[in-house]
Amino acid sequence: MKKYQLMAPGPTPVPSQALLAMAQPMIHHRTPEYEALFTEVRRGLARIFQTQTDIVPLACSGTGAMEAAVVNTLSAGDSVAVVRAGKFGERWVEIGKAYGLNVIELAAPFGQTVPAERVREALGTTPSIKAVLTQHSESSTGVLHDVRGFAAVTRPTDAILIVDAVSSLAIANLEMDAWGVDVVVAGSQKGLMLPPGLGLCALSERAWARAKTSTLPKYYFNLTQERAFVVKSEAHFTPVVSIIVGLREVLRMLEAEGLPNVFKRHDRLARATRAGVEALGLELFAKATPSPALTSVHAPRGVDAERIVAAFSKTHNITIAGGQGEMKGRIFRLGHMGYAAEFDTISALAALEQVLAELGAPVDFGASVQAAQKVFAEKP
């Protein structure tokens, strides 16, 4: 028997508390029971987003939330600057072009980030830019972008800052109100430790003002209409009731752990994983600004990264991820977000040693585990 382990950068494991909650009998979404449920969820989400604004839930993926952010704050022909340094930065570009926006790409090689100064320069060169779109954690490469820096240079202008936090919410610190971020979108399947299916959108008052003048077509993703129901703890359309029930349990778990401790846990897991990988002589892909959500690693010379991913699954029943787009076959990615703890990292590193040996790469057995243990042994 081989116990299954999910170590991909999303979806992530779901804790038993949430699974049991979601297994309860279905409730109707137009009842006092749902209103009480959603009232608690609204308050909990505001704490996780670190905002005073209401968060709008949508029955969709994180990409749906990204699209909702665009169609509710912009109009055809608007100029937008997109931080493009990975597959999901490319997704912002694709969404923008699909809706007739003038997309100005602020590109960086995969594995790197875009300095805030480049965003400032773009806003100065093209003052007609209506929005800056970026990821916080670019999960295709393992890079963490400087959202705080982006906010600092965007806030004094007329442009709003729209942030994809799908792989950073409840993983890396993102202070929506304090930093001056205008739109934050997320999904249920990563730091929130739930099945996929729930998209989340939070808008600042500046972004809500933009929603009044946006002319892009929208029906299901009309956030202004959704907000009118959210403030009453009601649902406009049928919500993903069971996931919202599970979300209540997850929010209680995060509240009990404390948000600063959640961030510290992810940081420790990330540092231990990176230390373990480097102890095996492997090269990290995102070196300068790595995300605490995942670790991306160059495959050893002469080894296709997809073989590493396949061996993890076949030999050890562990799911990790390969590279996306131009990085396919060149890197593999280890997730350590959400419902993740120290021994998940230890077992994944031990499996990595065995996989590399199976594929003919030289391995110093125990080196990665020892390096990770040293990180975990540090005083918090």
mmCIF file of C-alpha atoms in Angstrom:
data_model
loop_
_atom_site.group_PDB
_atom_site.id
_atom_site.type_symbol
_atom_site.label_atom_id
_atom_site.label_comp_id
_atom_site.label_asym_id
_atom_site.label_seq_id
_atom_site.Cartn_x
_atom_site.Cartn_y
_atom_site.Cartn_z
ATOM 1 C CA MET A 1 0.000 0.000 0.000
ATOM 2 C CA LYS A 2 1.258 3.469 -0.882
ATOM 3 C CA LYS A 3 -0.328 6.386 0.934
ATOM 4 C CA TYR A 4 -1.225 9.191 -1.463
ATOM 5 C CA GLN A 5 0.416 12.577 -0.958
ATOM 6 C CA LEU A 6 -0.517 15.747 -2.832
ATOM 7 C CA MET A 7 2.459 18.111 -3.115
ATOM 8 C CA ALA A 8 1.464 20.052 -6.226
ATOM 9 C CA PRO A 9 1.120 23.851 -6.244
ATOM 10 C CA GLY A 10 -2.664 23.529 -6.271
ATOM 11 C CA PRO A 11 -5.082 22.023 -5.767
ATOM 12 C CA THR A 12 -3.820 21.234 -2.283
ATOM 13 C CA PRO A 13 -4.879 18.773 0.443
ATOM 14 C CA VAL A 14 -8.139 19.427 2.280
ATOM 15 C CA PRO A 15 -8.121 19.046 6.091
ATOM 16 C CA SER A 16 -10.467 16.510 7.654
ATOM 17 C CA GLN A 17 -12.400 19.241 9.484
ATOM 18 C CA ALA A 18 -13.379 20.794 6.170
ATOM 19 C CA LEU A 19 -14.086 17.433 4.516
ATOM 20 C CA LEU A 20 -16.422 16.420 7.335
ATOM 21 C CA ALA A 21 -18.161 19.789 7.269
ATOM 22 C CA MET A 22 -18.736 19.523 3.520
ATOM 23 C CA ALA A 23 -20.171 16.027 3.981
ATOM 24 C CA GLN A 24 -23.045 17.399 6.056
ATOM 25 C CA PRO A 25 -26.534 17.461 4.514
ATOM 26 C CA MET A 26 -27.068 20.217 1.989
ATOM 27 C CA ILE A 27 -28.733 23.426 3.155
ATOM 28 C CA HIS A 28 -30.686 25.800 0.947
ATOM 29 C CA HIS A 29 -29.008 29.078 0.085
ATOM 30 C CA ARG A 30 -32.102 31.182 0.754
ATOM 31 C CA THR A 31 -32.578 30.306 4.413
ATOM 32 C CA PRO A 32 -31.573 31.785 7.780
ATOM 33 C CA GLU A 33 -29.054 28.928 8.117
ATOM 34 C CA TYR A 34 -27.172 30.052 5.017
ATOM 35 C CA GLU A 35 -27.358 33.702 6.064
ATOM 36 C CA ALA A 36 -25.744 32.866 9.417
ATOM 37 C CA LEU A 37 -23.100 30.750 7.666
ATOM 38 C CA PHE A 38 -22.213 33.426 5.157
ATOM 39 C CA THR A 39 -22.164 36.193 7.769
ATOM 40 C CA GLU A 40 -19.395 34.342 9.618
ATOM 41 C CA VAL A 41 -17.572 33.600 6.362
ATOM 42 C CA ARG A 42 -17.696 37.260 5.289
ATOM 43 C CA ARG A 43 -16.058 38.386 8.512
ATOM 44 C CA GLY A 44 -13.413 35.688 8.330
ATOM 45 C CA LEU A 45 -12.547 36.438 4.711
ATOM 46 C CA ALA A 46 -12.111 40.138 5.466
ATOM 47 C CA ARG A 47 -9.503 39.223 8.084
ATOM 48 C CA ILE A 48 -7.651 36.951 5.655
ATOM 49 C CA PHE A 49 -7.709 39.578 2.884
ATOM 50 C CA GLN A 50 -6.728 42.184 5.501
ATOM 51 C CA THR A 51 -9.413 44.574 4.344
ATOM 52 C CA GLN A 52 -12.531 46.357 5.518
ATOM 53 C CA THR A 53 -14.298 45.776 2.209
ATOM 54 C CA ASP A 54 -16.661 42.920 1.449
ATOM 55 C CA ILE A 55 -15.372 39.953 -0.523
ATOM 56 C CA VAL A 56 -17.593 38.760 -3.366
ATOM 57 C CA PRO A 57 -17.722 34.956 -3.818
ATOM 58 C CA LEU A 58 -18.271 33.442 -7.260
ATOM 59 C CA ALA A 59 -18.860 29.852 -8.325
ATOM 60 C CA CYS A 60 -15.839 29.659 -10.620
ATOM 61 C CA SER A 61 -12.115 29.037 -10.743
ATOM 62 C CA GLY A 62 -9.449 31.596 -9.952
ATOM 63 C CA THR A 63 -9.350 32.445 -13.651
ATOM 64 C CA GLY A 64 -13.031 33.356 -13.456
ATOM 65 C CA ALA A 65 -12.220 35.758 -10.628
ATOM 66 C CA MET A 66 -9.442 37.262 -12.768
ATOM 67 C CA GLU A 67 -11.882 37.809 -15.619
ATOM 68 C CA ALA A 68 -14.426 39.321 -13.219
ATOM 69 C CA ALA A 69 -11.809 41.806 -12.008
ATOM 70 C CA VAL A 70 -11.157 42.954 -15.565
ATOM 71 C CA VAL A 71 -14.735 43.239 -16.825
ATOM 72 C CA ASN A 72 -15.905 45.167 -13.760
ATOM 73 C CA THR A 73 -13.220 47.861 -13.670
ATOM 74 C CA LEU A 74 -12.235 48.521 -17.286
ATOM 75 C CA SER A 75 -13.689 49.443 -20.673
ATOM 76 C CA ALA A 76 -12.814 48.492 -24.249
ATOM 77 C CA GLY A 77 -9.772 50.393 -25.486
ATOM 78 C CA ASP A 78 -8.393 51.089 -22.012
ATOM 79 C CA SER A 79 -4.641 50.766 -21.623
ATOM 80 C CA VAL A 80 -3.370 48.366 -18.964
ATOM 81 C CA ALA A 81 0.130 47.392 -17.869
ATOM 82 C CA VAL A 82 0.609 43.677 -17.217
ATOM 83 C CA VAL A 83 3.487 42.200 -15.245
ATOM 84 C CA ARG A 84 4.254 39.169 -17.429
ATOM 85 C CA ALA A 85 6.817 36.820 -15.938
ATOM 86 C CA GLY A 86 5.075 33.472 -16.094
ATOM 87 C CA LYS A 87 2.140 31.483 -17.389
ATOM 88 C CA PHE A 88 -0.370 33.338 -15.234
ATOM 89 C CA GLY A 89 1.009 36.726 -16.186
ATOM 90 C CA GLU A 90 0.357 35.590 -19.741
ATOM 91 C CA ARG A 91 -3.198 34.822 -18.672
ATOM 92 C CA TRP A 92 -3.729 38.473 -17.697
ATOM 93 C CA VAL A 93 -2.496 39.391 -21.176
ATOM 94 C CA GLU A 94 -4.899 36.945 -22.816
ATOM 95 C CA ILE A 95 -7.893 38.149 -20.797
ATOM 96 C CA GLY A 96 -7.081 41.776 -21.545
ATOM 97 C CA LYS A 97 -6.776 41.188 -25.279
ATOM 98 C CA ALA A 98 -9.977 39.121 -25.324
ATOM 99 C CA TYR A 99 -11.845 42.189 -24.066
ATOM 100 C CA GLY A 100 -10.248 44.690 -26.417
ATOM 101 C CA LEU A 101 -7.835 46.301 -23.967
ATOM 102 C CA ASN A 102 -4.572 47.908 -25.052
ATOM 103 C CA VAL A 103 -2.138 45.636 -23.213
ATOM 104 C CA ILE A 104 1.326 46.968 -22.383
ATOM 105 C CA GLU A 105 3.492 44.039 -21.330
ATOM 106 C CA LEU A 106 6.111 44.535 -18.620
ATOM 107 C CA ALA A 107 7.952 41.306 -19.290
ATOM 108 C CA ALA A 108 10.665 39.485 -17.395
ATOM 109 C CA PRO A 109 12.234 36.075 -18.059
ATOM 110 C CA PHE A 110 10.462 33.189 -16.342
ATOM 111 C CA GLY A 111 11.970 32.776 -12.885
ATOM 112 C CA GLN A 112 12.505 36.510 -12.418
ATOM 113 C CA THR A 113 10.352 39.427 -11.352
ATOM 114 C CA VAL A 114 9.673 42.947 -12.594
ATOM 115 C CA PRO A 115 11.043 45.753 -10.388
ATOM 116 C CA ALA A 116 8.557 48.306 -9.101
ATOM 117 C CA GLU A 117 10.610 50.983 -10.845
ATOM 118 C CA ARG A 118 9.614 49.533 -14.231
ATOM 119 C CA VAL A 119 5.974 49.864 -13.238
ATOM 120 C CA ARG A 120 6.615 53.476 -12.215
ATOM 121 C CA GLU A 121 8.313 54.174 -15.548
ATOM 122 C CA ALA A 122 5.430 52.650 -17.508
ATOM 123 C CA LEU A 123 2.906 54.752 -15.628
ATOM 124 C CA GLY A 124 4.983 57.867 -16.284
ATOM 125 C CA THR A 125 5.499 57.107 -19.966
ATOM 126 C CA THR A 126 1.847 56.196 -20.551
ATOM 127 C CA PRO A 127 -0.283 58.196 -18.093
ATOM 128 C CA SER A 128 -3.430 56.866 -19.785
ATOM 129 C CA ILE A 129 -2.868 53.440 -18.170
ATOM 130 C CA LYS A 130 -6.035 52.563 -16.266
ATOM 131 C CA ALA A 131 -4.773 49.521 -14.375
ATOM 132 C CA VAL A 132 -1.693 47.513 -13.473
ATOM 133 C CA LEU A 133 -2.319 43.758 -13.449
ATOM 134 C CA THR A 134 -0.001 41.332 -11.700
ATOM 135 C CA GLN A 135 0.313 38.095 -9.807
ATOM 136 C CA HIS A 136 1.486 38.130 -6.208
ATOM 137 C CA SER A 137 2.806 34.569 -6.313
ATOM 138 C CA GLU A 138 3.447 33.383 -9.879
ATOM 139 C CA SER A 139 2.906 29.664 -9.341
ATOM 140 C CA SER A 140 4.153 28.671 -12.797
ATOM 141 C CA THR A 141 7.664 29.805 -11.842
ATOM 142 C CA GLY A 142 7.708 30.028 -8.046
ATOM 143 C CA VAL A 143 8.355 33.789 -7.977
ATOM 144 C CA LEU A 144 6.873 36.247 -5.469
ATOM 145 C CA HIS A 145 6.280 39.677 -7.004
ATOM 146 C CA ASP A 146 6.717 42.921 -5.050
ATOM 147 C CA VAL A 147 3.051 43.833 -4.749
ATOM 148 C CA ARG A 148 3.751 46.300 -1.967
ATOM 149 C CA GLY A 149 6.221 48.098 -4.228
ATOM 150 C CA PHE A 150 3.784 48.010 -7.141
ATOM 151 C CA ALA A 151 1.098 49.539 -4.909
ATOM 152 C CA ALA A 152 3.422 52.313 -3.769
ATOM 153 C CA VAL A 153 4.074 53.475 -7.343
ATOM 154 C CA THR A 154 0.518 52.916 -8.567
ATOM 155 C CA ARG A 155 -1.381 54.584 -5.742
ATOM 156 C CA PRO A 156 -0.412 58.206 -6.605
ATOM 157 C CA THR A 157 -1.699 57.753 -10.171
ATOM 158 C CA ASP A 158 -5.134 57.222 -11.677
ATOM 159 C CA ALA A 159 -4.352 53.556 -12.339
ATOM 160 C CA ILE A 160 -5.729 50.840 -10.086
ATOM 161 C CA LEU A 161 -3.699 47.811 -9.016
ATOM 162 C CA ILE A 162 -5.295 44.415 -9.685
ATOM 163 C CA VAL A 163 -3.589 41.454 -7.995
ATOM 164 C CA ASP A 164 -4.002 37.733 -8.608
ATOM 165 C CA ALA A 165 -3.474 36.247 -5.135
ATOM 166 C CA VAL A 166 -4.667 32.744 -6.021
ATOM 167 C CA SER A 167 -1.427 31.172 -4.765
ATOM 168 C CA SER A 168 -0.597 33.704 -2.058
ATOM 169 C CA LEU A 169 -3.773 34.340 -0.055
ATOM 170 C CA ALA A 170 -3.308 32.828 3.426
ATOM 171 C CA ILE A 171 0.247 31.924 2.397
ATOM 172 C CA ALA A 172 2.211 35.178 2.013
ATOM 173 C CA ASN A 173 1.467 38.485 3.688
ATOM 174 C CA LEU A 174 -0.735 40.695 1.496
ATOM 175 C CA GLU A 175 -2.151 43.741 3.273
ATOM 176 C CA MET A 176 -4.821 44.905 0.875
ATOM 177 C CA ASP A 177 -5.919 48.059 2.697
ATOM 178 C CA ALA A 178 -2.618 49.061 4.292
ATOM 179 C CA TRP A 179 -0.650 48.704 1.054
ATOM 180 C CA GLY A 180 -3.316 50.323 -1.110
ATOM 181 C CA VAL A 181 -4.152 47.392 -3.381
ATOM 182 C CA ASP A 182 -7.364 48.014 -5.326
ATOM 183 C CA VAL A 183 -8.455 44.528 -6.397
ATOM 184 C CA VAL A 184 -7.441 41.145 -5.002
ATOM 185 C CA VAL A 185 -8.689 37.903 -6.548
ATOM 186 C CA ALA A 186 -8.217 34.405 -5.183
ATOM 187 C CA GLY A 187 -9.514 30.850 -5.328
ATOM 188 C CA SER A 188 -10.451 28.177 -2.843
ATOM 189 C CA GLN A 189 -7.986 25.443 -3.781
ATOM 190 C CA LYS A 190 -4.627 26.664 -2.461
ATOM 191 C CA GLY A 191 -4.022 28.548 0.780
ATOM 192 C CA LEU A 192 -7.682 28.183 1.714
ATOM 193 C CA MET A 193 -7.304 24.385 1.697
ATOM 194 C CA LEU A 194 -10.557 23.593 -0.126
ATOM 195 C CA PRO A 195 -11.627 21.902 -3.371
ATOM 196 C CA PRO A 196 -11.567 24.074 -6.501
ATOM 197 C CA GLY A 197 -14.751 25.891 -7.410
ATOM 198 C CA LEU A 198 -14.908 29.109 -5.391
ATOM 199 C CA GLY A 199 -13.507 32.356 -6.778
ATOM 200 C CA LEU A 200 -13.164 35.430 -4.576
ATOM 201 C CA CYS A 201 -12.977 39.124 -5.490
ATOM 202 C CA ALA A 202 -12.219 42.031 -3.153
ATOM 203 C CA LEU A 203 -12.442 45.611 -4.432
ATOM 204 C CA SER A 204 -11.353 48.855 -2.774
ATOM 205 C CA GLU A 205 -13.698 51.838 -2.841
ATOM 206 C CA ARG A 206 -11.572 53.252 -5.659
ATOM 207 C CA ALA A 207 -12.162 50.060 -7.639
ATOM 208 C CA TRP A 208 -15.883 50.079 -6.862
ATOM 209 C CA ALA A 209 -16.001 53.621 -8.277
ATOM 210 C CA ARG A 210 -14.429 52.259 -11.467
ATOM 211 C CA ALA A 211 -17.128 49.605 -11.607
ATOM 212 C CA LYS A 212 -19.714 52.368 -12.063
ATOM 213 C CA THR A 213 -18.111 53.493 -15.319
ATOM 214 C CA SER A 214 -16.914 50.149 -16.708
ATOM 215 C CA THR A 215 -18.597 49.265 -19.997
ATOM 216 C CA LEU A 216 -17.193 45.796 -20.687
ATOM 217 C CA PRO A 217 -19.945 43.173 -21.076
ATOM 218 C CA LYS A 218 -20.839 41.132 -18.014
ATOM 219 C CA TYR A 219 -23.771 39.196 -16.667
ATOM 220 C CA TYR A 220 -22.838 36.424 -14.256
ATOM 221 C CA PHE A 221 -19.681 38.323 -13.265
ATOM 222 C CA ASN A 222 -21.465 41.616 -12.494
ATOM 223 C CA LEU A 223 -19.836 42.375 -9.146
ATOM 224 C CA THR A 224 -21.922 45.479 -8.459
ATOM 225 C CA GLN A 225 -25.073 43.364 -8.541
ATOM 226 C CA GLU A 226 -23.365 40.644 -6.488
ATOM 227 C CA ARG A 227 -22.293 43.160 -3.856
ATOM 228 C CA ALA A 228 -25.890 44.192 -3.229
ATOM 229 C CA PHE A 229 -26.597 40.630 -2.107
ATOM 230 C CA VAL A 230 -23.301 40.051 -0.292
ATOM 231 C CA VAL A 231 -23.828 42.955 2.115
ATOM 232 C CA LYS A 232 -27.048 41.228 3.234
ATOM 233 C CA SER A 233 -25.275 37.842 3.513
ATOM 234 C CA GLU A 234 -27.427 36.602 0.661
ATOM 235 C CA ALA A 235 -26.632 34.926 -2.652
ATOM 236 C CA HIS A 236 -27.530 36.377 -6.041
ATOM 237 C CA PHE A 237 -27.103 33.137 -7.970
ATOM 238 C CA THR A 238 -26.769 29.621 -6.567
ATOM 239 C CA PRO A 239 -23.495 29.518 -4.599
ATOM 240 C CA VAL A 240 -21.161 26.578 -3.984
ATOM 241 C CA VAL A 241 -22.858 25.902 -0.668
ATOM 242 C CA SER A 242 -20.773 22.923 0.423
ATOM 243 C CA ILE A 243 -17.485 24.691 -0.274
ATOM 244 C CA ILE A 244 -18.675 27.703 1.706
ATOM 245 C CA VAL A 245 -19.530 25.367 4.589
ATOM 246 C CA GLY A 246 -15.988 24.009 4.363
ATOM 247 C CA LEU A 247 -14.643 27.555 4.139
ATOM 248 C CA ARG A 248 -16.149 28.369 7.517
ATOM 249 C CA GLU A 249 -14.129 25.529 9.054
ATOM 250 C CA VAL A 250 -10.941 26.605 7.284
ATOM 251 C CA LEU A 251 -11.371 30.202 8.418
ATOM 252 C CA ARG A 252 -11.776 28.983 11.989
ATOM 253 C CA MET A 253 -8.571 26.954 11.631
ATOM 254 C CA LEU A 254 -6.655 29.935 10.275
ATOM 255 C CA GLU A 255 -8.042 32.161 13.012
ATOM 256 C CA ALA A 256 -6.902 29.683 15.667
ATOM 257 C CA GLU A 257 -3.408 29.474 14.173
ATOM 258 C CA GLY A 258 -3.169 33.230 13.759
ATOM 259 C CA LEU A 259 -2.421 34.841 10.405
ATOM 260 C CA PRO A 260 1.182 35.828 11.300
ATOM 261 C CA ASN A 261 1.843 32.206 12.286
ATOM 262 C CA VAL A 262 0.321 30.998 9.015
ATOM 263 C CA PHE A 263 2.831 33.134 7.134
ATOM 264 C CA LYS A 264 5.702 31.938 9.342
ATOM 265 C CA ARG A 265 4.740 28.287 8.764
ATOM 266 C CA HIS A 266 4.788 28.710 5.017
ATOM 267 C CA ASP A 267 8.096 30.555 5.178
ATOM 268 C CA ARG A 268 9.670 27.711 7.200
ATOM 269 C CA LEU A 269 8.358 25.066 4.813
ATOM 270 C CA ALA A 270 9.693 27.019 1.845
ATOM 271 C CA ARG A 271 13.115 27.621 3.371
ATOM 272 C CA ALA A 272 13.424 23.967 4.391
ATOM 273 C CA THR A 273 12.453 22.782 0.915
ATOM 274 C CA ARG A 274 14.939 25.102 -0.758
ATOM 275 C CA ALA A 275 17.688 24.027 1.641
ATOM 276 C CA GLY A 276 16.931 20.367 0.958
ATOM 277 C CA VAL A 277 16.932 20.815 -2.794
ATOM 278 C CA GLU A 278 20.220 22.705 -2.799
ATOM 279 C CA ALA A 279 21.801 20.083 -0.516
ATOM 280 C CA LEU A 280 21.315 17.638 -3.398
ATOM 281 C CA GLY A 281 23.227 19.913 -5.749
ATOM 282 C CA LEU A 282 20.109 20.981 -7.619
ATOM 283 C CA GLU A 283 19.602 24.547 -8.809
ATOM 284 C CA LEU A 284 16.609 26.598 -7.719
ATOM 285 C CA PHE A 285 14.693 28.216 -10.566
ATOM 286 C CA ALA A 286 13.362 31.269 -8.690
ATOM 287 C CA LYS A 287 16.394 32.410 -6.729
ATOM 288 C CA ALA A 288 16.007 36.116 -6.024
ATOM 289 C CA THR A 289 12.385 36.373 -4.897
ATOM 290 C CA PRO A 290 11.018 32.872 -4.214
ATOM 291 C CA SER A 291 7.391 32.343 -3.258
ATOM 292 C CA PRO A 292 6.583 30.641 0.063
ATOM 293 C CA ALA A 293 3.851 28.689 -1.737
ATOM 294 C CA LEU A 294 6.074 26.435 -3.832
ATOM 295 C CA THR A 295 9.636 25.685 -4.831
ATOM 296 C CA SER A 296 10.612 25.412 -8.494
ATOM 297 C CA VAL A 297 13.725 23.410 -9.328
ATOM 298 C CA HIS A 298 15.878 22.881 -12.414
ATOM 299 C CA ALA A 299 16.056 19.223 -13.378
ATOM 300 C CA PRO A 300 19.561 17.725 -13.274
ATOM 301 C CA ARG A 301 21.522 17.958 -16.493
ATOM 302 C CA GLY A 302 20.352 15.301 -18.945
ATOM 303 C CA VAL A 303 17.139 14.496 -17.044
ATOM 304 C CA ASP A 304 13.718 15.512 -18.375
ATOM 305 C CA ALA A 305 11.770 17.078 -15.498
ATOM 306 C CA GLU A 306 8.638 15.268 -16.649
ATOM 307 C CA ARG A 307 10.360 11.970 -15.816
ATOM 308 C CA ILE A 308 10.865 13.218 -12.260
ATOM 309 C CA VAL A 309 7.187 14.119 -11.979
ATOM 310 C CA ALA A 310 6.158 10.728 -13.375
ATOM 311 C CA ALA A 311 8.496 8.814 -11.044
ATOM 312 C CA PHE A 312 7.122 10.648 -8.003
ATOM 313 C CA SER A 313 3.659 9.464 -8.983
ATOM 314 C CA LYS A 314 4.438 5.925 -10.108
ATOM 315 C CA THR A 315 6.972 4.936 -7.458
ATOM 316 C CA HIS A 316 5.852 6.937 -4.433
ATOM 317 C CA ASN A 317 2.215 7.910 -5.137
ATOM 318 C CA ILE A 318 3.134 11.565 -4.649
ATOM 319 C CA THR A 319 1.774 14.213 -7.011
ATOM 320 C CA ILE A 320 4.084 17.122 -7.784
ATOM 321 C CA ALA A 321 4.046 19.364 -10.863
ATOM 322 C CA GLY A 322 6.240 19.964 -13.867
ATOM 323 C CA GLY A 323 6.943 23.178 -15.690
ATOM 324 C CA GLN A 324 4.336 25.042 -17.715
ATOM 325 C CA GLY A 325 4.664 26.567 -21.150
ATOM 326 C CA GLU A 326 8.276 27.160 -22.116
ATOM 327 C CA MET A 327 9.506 25.567 -18.864
ATOM 328 C CA LYS A 328 7.902 22.174 -19.509
ATOM 329 C CA GLY A 329 10.525 19.447 -19.208
ATOM 330 C CA ARG A 330 13.031 21.856 -17.662
ATOM 331 C CA ILE A 331 11.765 22.352 -14.110
ATOM 332 C CA PHE A 332 9.631 20.579 -11.529
ATOM 333 C CA ARG A 333 7.629 22.213 -8.755
ATOM 334 C CA LEU A 334 7.048 21.161 -5.162
ATOM 335 C CA GLY A 335 4.052 22.683 -3.401
ATOM 336 C CA HIS A 336 4.094 23.460 0.322
ATOM 337 C CA MET A 337 0.999 25.562 0.805
ATOM 338 C CA GLY A 338 -2.273 25.323 2.662
ATOM 339 C CA TYR A 339 -2.723 22.129 4.655
ATOM 340 C CA ALA A 340 1.005 21.406 4.746
ATOM 341 C CA ALA A 341 3.350 20.621 7.623
ATOM 342 C CA GLU A 342 7.000 19.779 8.274
ATOM 343 C CA PHE A 343 6.836 16.041 7.712
ATOM 344 C CA ASP A 344 5.118 16.516 4.365
ATOM 345 C CA THR A 345 8.266 18.342 3.304
ATOM 346 C CA ILE A 346 10.567 15.712 4.836
ATOM 347 C CA SER A 347 8.826 12.845 3.045
ATOM 348 C CA ALA A 348 8.798 14.703 -0.280
ATOM 349 C CA LEU A 349 12.523 15.391 -0.050
ATOM 350 C CA ALA A 350 13.237 11.752 0.852
ATOM 351 C CA ALA A 351 11.205 10.703 -2.187
ATOM 352 C CA LEU A 352 13.132 13.175 -4.343
ATOM 353 C CA GLU A 353 16.401 11.512 -3.335
ATOM 354 C CA GLN A 354 15.059 8.109 -4.345
ATOM 355 C CA VAL A 355 13.625 9.402 -7.615
ATOM 356 C CA LEU A 356 16.900 11.023 -8.621
ATOM 357 C CA ALA A 357 18.752 7.791 -7.866
ATOM 358 C CA GLU A 358 16.238 5.806 -9.917
ATOM 359 C CA LEU A 359 16.856 8.147 -12.852
ATOM 360 C CA GLY A 360 20.613 7.752 -12.624
ATOM 361 C CA ALA A 361 21.500 11.075 -11.029
ATOM 362 C CA PRO A 362 24.149 11.105 -8.271
ATOM 363 C CA VAL A 363 22.559 11.352 -4.812
ATOM 364 C CA ASP A 364 23.968 11.853 -1.327
ATOM 365 C CA PHE A 365 21.208 10.011 0.544
ATOM 366 C CA GLY A 366 19.952 11.885 3.576
ATOM 367 C CA ALA A 367 21.499 15.209 2.584
ATOM 368 C CA SER A 368 18.229 16.929 1.706
ATOM 369 C CA VAL A 369 16.413 15.645 4.771
ATOM 370 C CA GLN A 370 19.252 16.735 7.032
ATOM 371 C CA ALA A 371 19.302 20.223 5.508
ATOM 372 C CA ALA A 372 15.549 20.593 5.935
ATOM 373 C CA GLN A 373 15.680 19.323 9.511
ATOM 374 C CA LYS A 374 18.235 21.990 10.361
ATOM 375 C CA VAL A 375 15.819 24.662 9.186
ATOM 376 C CA PHE A 376 12.992 23.134 11.203
ATOM 377 C CA ALA A 377 15.262 22.945 14.262
ATOM 378 C CA GLU A 378 15.749 26.714 14.245
ATOM 379 C CA LYS A 379 13.940 28.591 16.973
ATOM 380 C CA PRO A 380 10.826 30.329 15.614
#
